Amino acid sequence: MNYLSPEIKKYKAHGILGEAPHGYVKLNPLAPSLPTFSNYELPAKKKRVEDVILFLNESRKFIMEKELSIQKKKGKKEDELSKIKQSLAEEYYKTVSIGEYYETVSGRWEKYQ
């Protein structure tokens, strides 16, 4: 994930993708109206963004599942595991920087000011 970090930051800064409340990144549906969008209309660039999103989300899912597995082995109950999962998702969600987009709990997309 660290390898892709600069690329992810660029996509976020350009408004192409953003954080979602469930701990994953998504394509920003507002991106087509942004001036940077034309840089990502070529099929190869669009595919690269999609591949990065897929890899990042799979990595995050693996990390969350691994942590939940560790906590389950420690004897945590389902309600505690649910809180831990939510906490992990919130950690990613809180990484939004000024100028980046994020999806609200209600499904709207906003730019962090």
PDB file of C-alpha atoms in Angstrom:
ATOM      1  CA  MET A   1       0.000   0.000   0.000  1.00  0.00           C
ATOM      2  CA  ASN A   2       2.856   2.377   0.742  1.00  0.00           C
ATOM      3  CA  TYR A   3       4.111   1.884  -2.806  1.00  0.00           C
ATOM      4  CA  LEU A   4       0.837   3.269  -4.171  1.00  0.00           C
ATOM      5  CA  SER A   5       0.514   6.031  -1.606  1.00  0.00           C
ATOM      6  CA  PRO A   6       1.812   8.882  -3.836  1.00  0.00           C
ATOM      7  CA  GLU A   7      -0.453   7.772  -6.679  1.00  0.00           C
ATOM      8  CA  ILE A   8      -3.476   7.552  -4.379  1.00  0.00           C
ATOM      9  CA  LYS A   9      -2.748  11.011  -2.972  1.00  0.00           C
ATOM     10  CA  LYS A  10      -2.604  12.386  -6.521  1.00  0.00           C
ATOM     11  CA  TYR A  11      -5.959  10.805  -7.425  1.00  0.00           C
ATOM     12  CA  LYS A  12      -7.493  12.193  -4.237  1.00  0.00           C
ATOM     13  CA  ALA A  13      -6.021  15.657  -4.840  1.00  0.00           C
ATOM     14  CA  HIS A  14      -7.449  15.605  -8.370  1.00  0.00           C
ATOM     15  CA  GLY A  15     -10.855  14.622  -6.979  1.00  0.00           C
ATOM     16  CA  ILE A  16     -10.985  11.371  -8.921  1.00  0.00           C
ATOM     17  CA  LEU A  17     -11.451   9.207  -5.869  1.00  0.00           C
ATOM     18  CA  GLY A  18     -12.357   9.693  -2.249  1.00  0.00           C
ATOM     19  CA  GLU A  19     -12.904   7.973   1.043  1.00  0.00           C
ATOM     20  CA  ALA A  20     -16.174   6.269   1.835  1.00  0.00           C
ATOM     21  CA  PRO A  21     -17.502   5.791   5.386  1.00  0.00           C
ATOM     22  CA  HIS A  22     -17.097   2.003   5.288  1.00  0.00           C
ATOM     23  CA  GLY A  23     -13.284   2.243   5.110  1.00  0.00           C
ATOM     24  CA  TYR A  24     -12.738   1.919   1.386  1.00  0.00           C
ATOM     25  CA  VAL A  25     -12.054   4.320  -1.468  1.00  0.00           C
ATOM     26  CA  LYS A  26     -14.455   4.871  -4.332  1.00  0.00           C
ATOM     27  CA  LEU A  27     -14.576   6.730  -7.600  1.00  0.00           C
ATOM     28  CA  ASN A  28     -15.946  10.194  -6.965  1.00  0.00           C
ATOM     29  CA  PRO A  29     -19.222  10.592  -8.915  1.00  0.00           C
ATOM     30  CA  LEU A  30     -18.597  14.375  -9.007  1.00  0.00           C
ATOM     31  CA  ALA A  31     -15.263  13.896 -10.820  1.00  0.00           C
ATOM     32  CA  PRO A  32     -16.623  14.388 -14.371  1.00  0.00           C
ATOM     33  CA  SER A  33     -17.423  18.009 -13.500  1.00  0.00           C
ATOM     34  CA  LEU A  34     -13.872  18.720 -12.276  1.00  0.00           C
ATOM     35  CA  PRO A  35     -11.186  20.292 -14.504  1.00  0.00           C
ATOM     36  CA  THR A  36      -8.756  17.441 -13.739  1.00  0.00           C
ATOM     37  CA  PHE A  37     -11.147  14.791 -15.057  1.00  0.00           C
ATOM     38  CA  SER A  38      -9.938  15.097 -18.657  1.00  0.00           C
ATOM     39  CA  ASN A  39      -6.599  13.631 -17.510  1.00  0.00           C
ATOM     40  CA  TYR A  40      -8.369  10.365 -16.663  1.00  0.00           C
ATOM     41  CA  GLU A  41     -10.665   9.864 -19.638  1.00  0.00           C
ATOM     42  CA  LEU A  42      -8.229   7.736 -21.629  1.00  0.00           C
ATOM     43  CA  PRO A  43      -9.075   4.042 -21.185  1.00  0.00           C
ATOM     44  CA  ALA A  44      -5.568   3.166 -19.936  1.00  0.00           C
ATOM     45  CA  LYS A  45      -5.622   5.880 -17.263  1.00  0.00           C
ATOM     46  CA  LYS A  46      -9.173   5.003 -16.231  1.00  0.00           C
ATOM     47  CA  LYS A  47      -8.185   1.335 -15.931  1.00  0.00           C
ATOM     48  CA  ARG A  48      -5.140   2.264 -13.833  1.00  0.00           C
ATOM     49  CA  VAL A  49      -7.314   4.218 -11.389  1.00  0.00           C
ATOM     50  CA  GLU A  50      -9.753   1.308 -11.174  1.00  0.00           C
ATOM     51  CA  ASP A  51      -6.881  -1.151 -10.597  1.00  0.00           C
ATOM     52  CA  VAL A  52      -5.420   1.027  -7.834  1.00  0.00           C
ATOM     53  CA  ILE A  53      -8.819   1.289  -6.145  1.00  0.00           C
ATOM     54  CA  LEU A  54      -9.283  -2.478  -6.341  1.00  0.00           C
ATOM     55  CA  PHE A  55      -5.826  -3.202  -4.928  1.00  0.00           C
ATOM     56  CA  LEU A  56      -6.150  -0.629  -2.154  1.00  0.00           C
ATOM     57  CA  ASN A  57      -9.586  -1.846  -1.098  1.00  0.00           C
ATOM     58  CA  GLU A  58      -8.489  -5.499  -1.159  1.00  0.00           C
ATOM     59  CA  SER A  59      -5.483  -4.573   0.992  1.00  0.00           C
ATOM     60  CA  ARG A  60      -7.624  -2.669   3.469  1.00  0.00           C
ATOM     61  CA  LYS A  61     -10.102  -5.551   3.621  1.00  0.00           C
ATOM     62  CA  PHE A  62      -7.266  -8.000   4.295  1.00  0.00           C
ATOM     63  CA  ILE A  63      -5.891  -5.773   7.078  1.00  0.00           C
ATOM     64  CA  MET A  64      -9.317  -5.405   8.708  1.00  0.00           C
ATOM     65  CA  GLU A  65     -10.054  -9.138   8.483  1.00  0.00           C
ATOM     66  CA  LYS A  66      -6.634  -9.982   9.920  1.00  0.00           C
ATOM     67  CA  GLU A  67      -7.167  -7.640  12.884  1.00  0.00           C
ATOM     68  CA  LEU A  68     -10.663  -9.019  13.484  1.00  0.00           C
ATOM     69  CA  SER A  69      -9.272 -12.566  13.383  1.00  0.00           C
ATOM     70  CA  ILE A  70      -6.638 -11.649  15.972  1.00  0.00           C
ATOM     71  CA  GLN A  71      -9.263 -10.043  18.205  1.00  0.00           C
ATOM     72  CA  LYS A  72     -11.599 -13.027  17.817  1.00  0.00           C
ATOM     73  CA  LYS A  73      -8.806 -15.366  18.935  1.00  0.00           C
ATOM     74  CA  LYS A  74      -8.393 -13.140  21.987  1.00  0.00           C
ATOM     75  CA  GLY A  75     -12.001 -13.926  22.880  1.00  0.00           C
ATOM     76  CA  LYS A  76     -13.765 -10.763  21.728  1.00  0.00           C
ATOM     77  CA  LYS A  77     -17.503 -11.136  21.273  1.00  0.00           C
ATOM     78  CA  GLU A  78     -19.395 -10.247  18.090  1.00  0.00           C
ATOM     79  CA  ASP A  79     -20.553  -6.839  19.343  1.00  0.00           C
ATOM     80  CA  GLU A  80     -16.958  -5.974  20.296  1.00  0.00           C
ATOM     81  CA  LEU A  81     -15.723  -7.174  16.901  1.00  0.00           C
ATOM     82  CA  SER A  82     -18.312  -5.007  15.204  1.00  0.00           C
ATOM     83  CA  LYS A  83     -17.049  -1.961  17.111  1.00  0.00           C
ATOM     84  CA  ILE A  84     -13.457  -2.805  16.227  1.00  0.00           C
ATOM     85  CA  LYS A  85     -14.382  -3.124  12.545  1.00  0.00           C
ATOM     86  CA  GLN A  86     -16.148   0.247  12.652  1.00  0.00           C
ATOM     87  CA  SER A  87     -13.128   1.794  14.375  1.00  0.00           C
ATOM     88  CA  LEU A  88     -10.793   0.472  11.679  1.00  0.00           C
ATOM     89  CA  ALA A  89     -13.060   1.857   8.940  1.00  0.00           C
ATOM     90  CA  GLU A  90     -13.124   5.235  10.680  1.00  0.00           C
ATOM     91  CA  GLU A  91      -9.312   5.291  10.771  1.00  0.00           C
ATOM     92  CA  TYR A  92      -9.229   5.255   6.972  1.00  0.00           C
ATOM     93  CA  TYR A  93     -12.125   7.697   6.703  1.00  0.00           C
ATOM     94  CA  LYS A  94     -10.273  10.187   8.898  1.00  0.00           C
ATOM     95  CA  THR A  95      -7.338  10.300   6.475  1.00  0.00           C
ATOM     96  CA  VAL A  96      -9.177  12.772   4.253  1.00  0.00           C
ATOM     97  CA  SER A  97      -7.112  15.918   3.787  1.00  0.00           C
ATOM     98  CA  ILE A  98      -8.214  19.434   2.938  1.00  0.00           C
ATOM     99  CA  GLY A  99      -9.275  19.637  -0.691  1.00  0.00           C
ATOM    100  CA  GLU A 100     -10.100  15.940  -0.992  1.00  0.00           C
ATOM    101  CA  TYR A 101     -13.534  14.446  -1.525  1.00  0.00           C
ATOM    102  CA  TYR A 102     -15.335  12.036   0.731  1.00  0.00           C
ATOM    103  CA  GLU A 103     -18.697  10.320   0.810  1.00  0.00           C
ATOM    104  CA  THR A 104     -20.950  11.187   3.726  1.00  0.00           C
ATOM    105  CA  VAL A 105     -22.921   8.569   5.616  1.00  0.00           C
ATOM    106  CA  SER A 106     -25.997   9.655   3.658  1.00  0.00           C
ATOM    107  CA  GLY A 107     -24.235   8.959   0.349  1.00  0.00           C
ATOM    108  CA  ARG A 108     -23.543  12.565  -0.675  1.00  0.00           C
ATOM    109  CA  TRP A 109     -20.070  13.575  -1.792  1.00  0.00           C
ATOM    110  CA  GLU A 110     -18.385  16.638  -0.330  1.00  0.00           C
ATOM    111  CA  LYS A 111     -15.051  18.353  -0.557  1.00  0.00           C
ATOM    112  CA  TYR A 112     -13.234  18.602   2.768  1.00  0.00           C
ATOM    113  CA  GLN A 113     -12.589  22.238   3.614  1.00  0.00           C
TER     114      GLN A 113
END
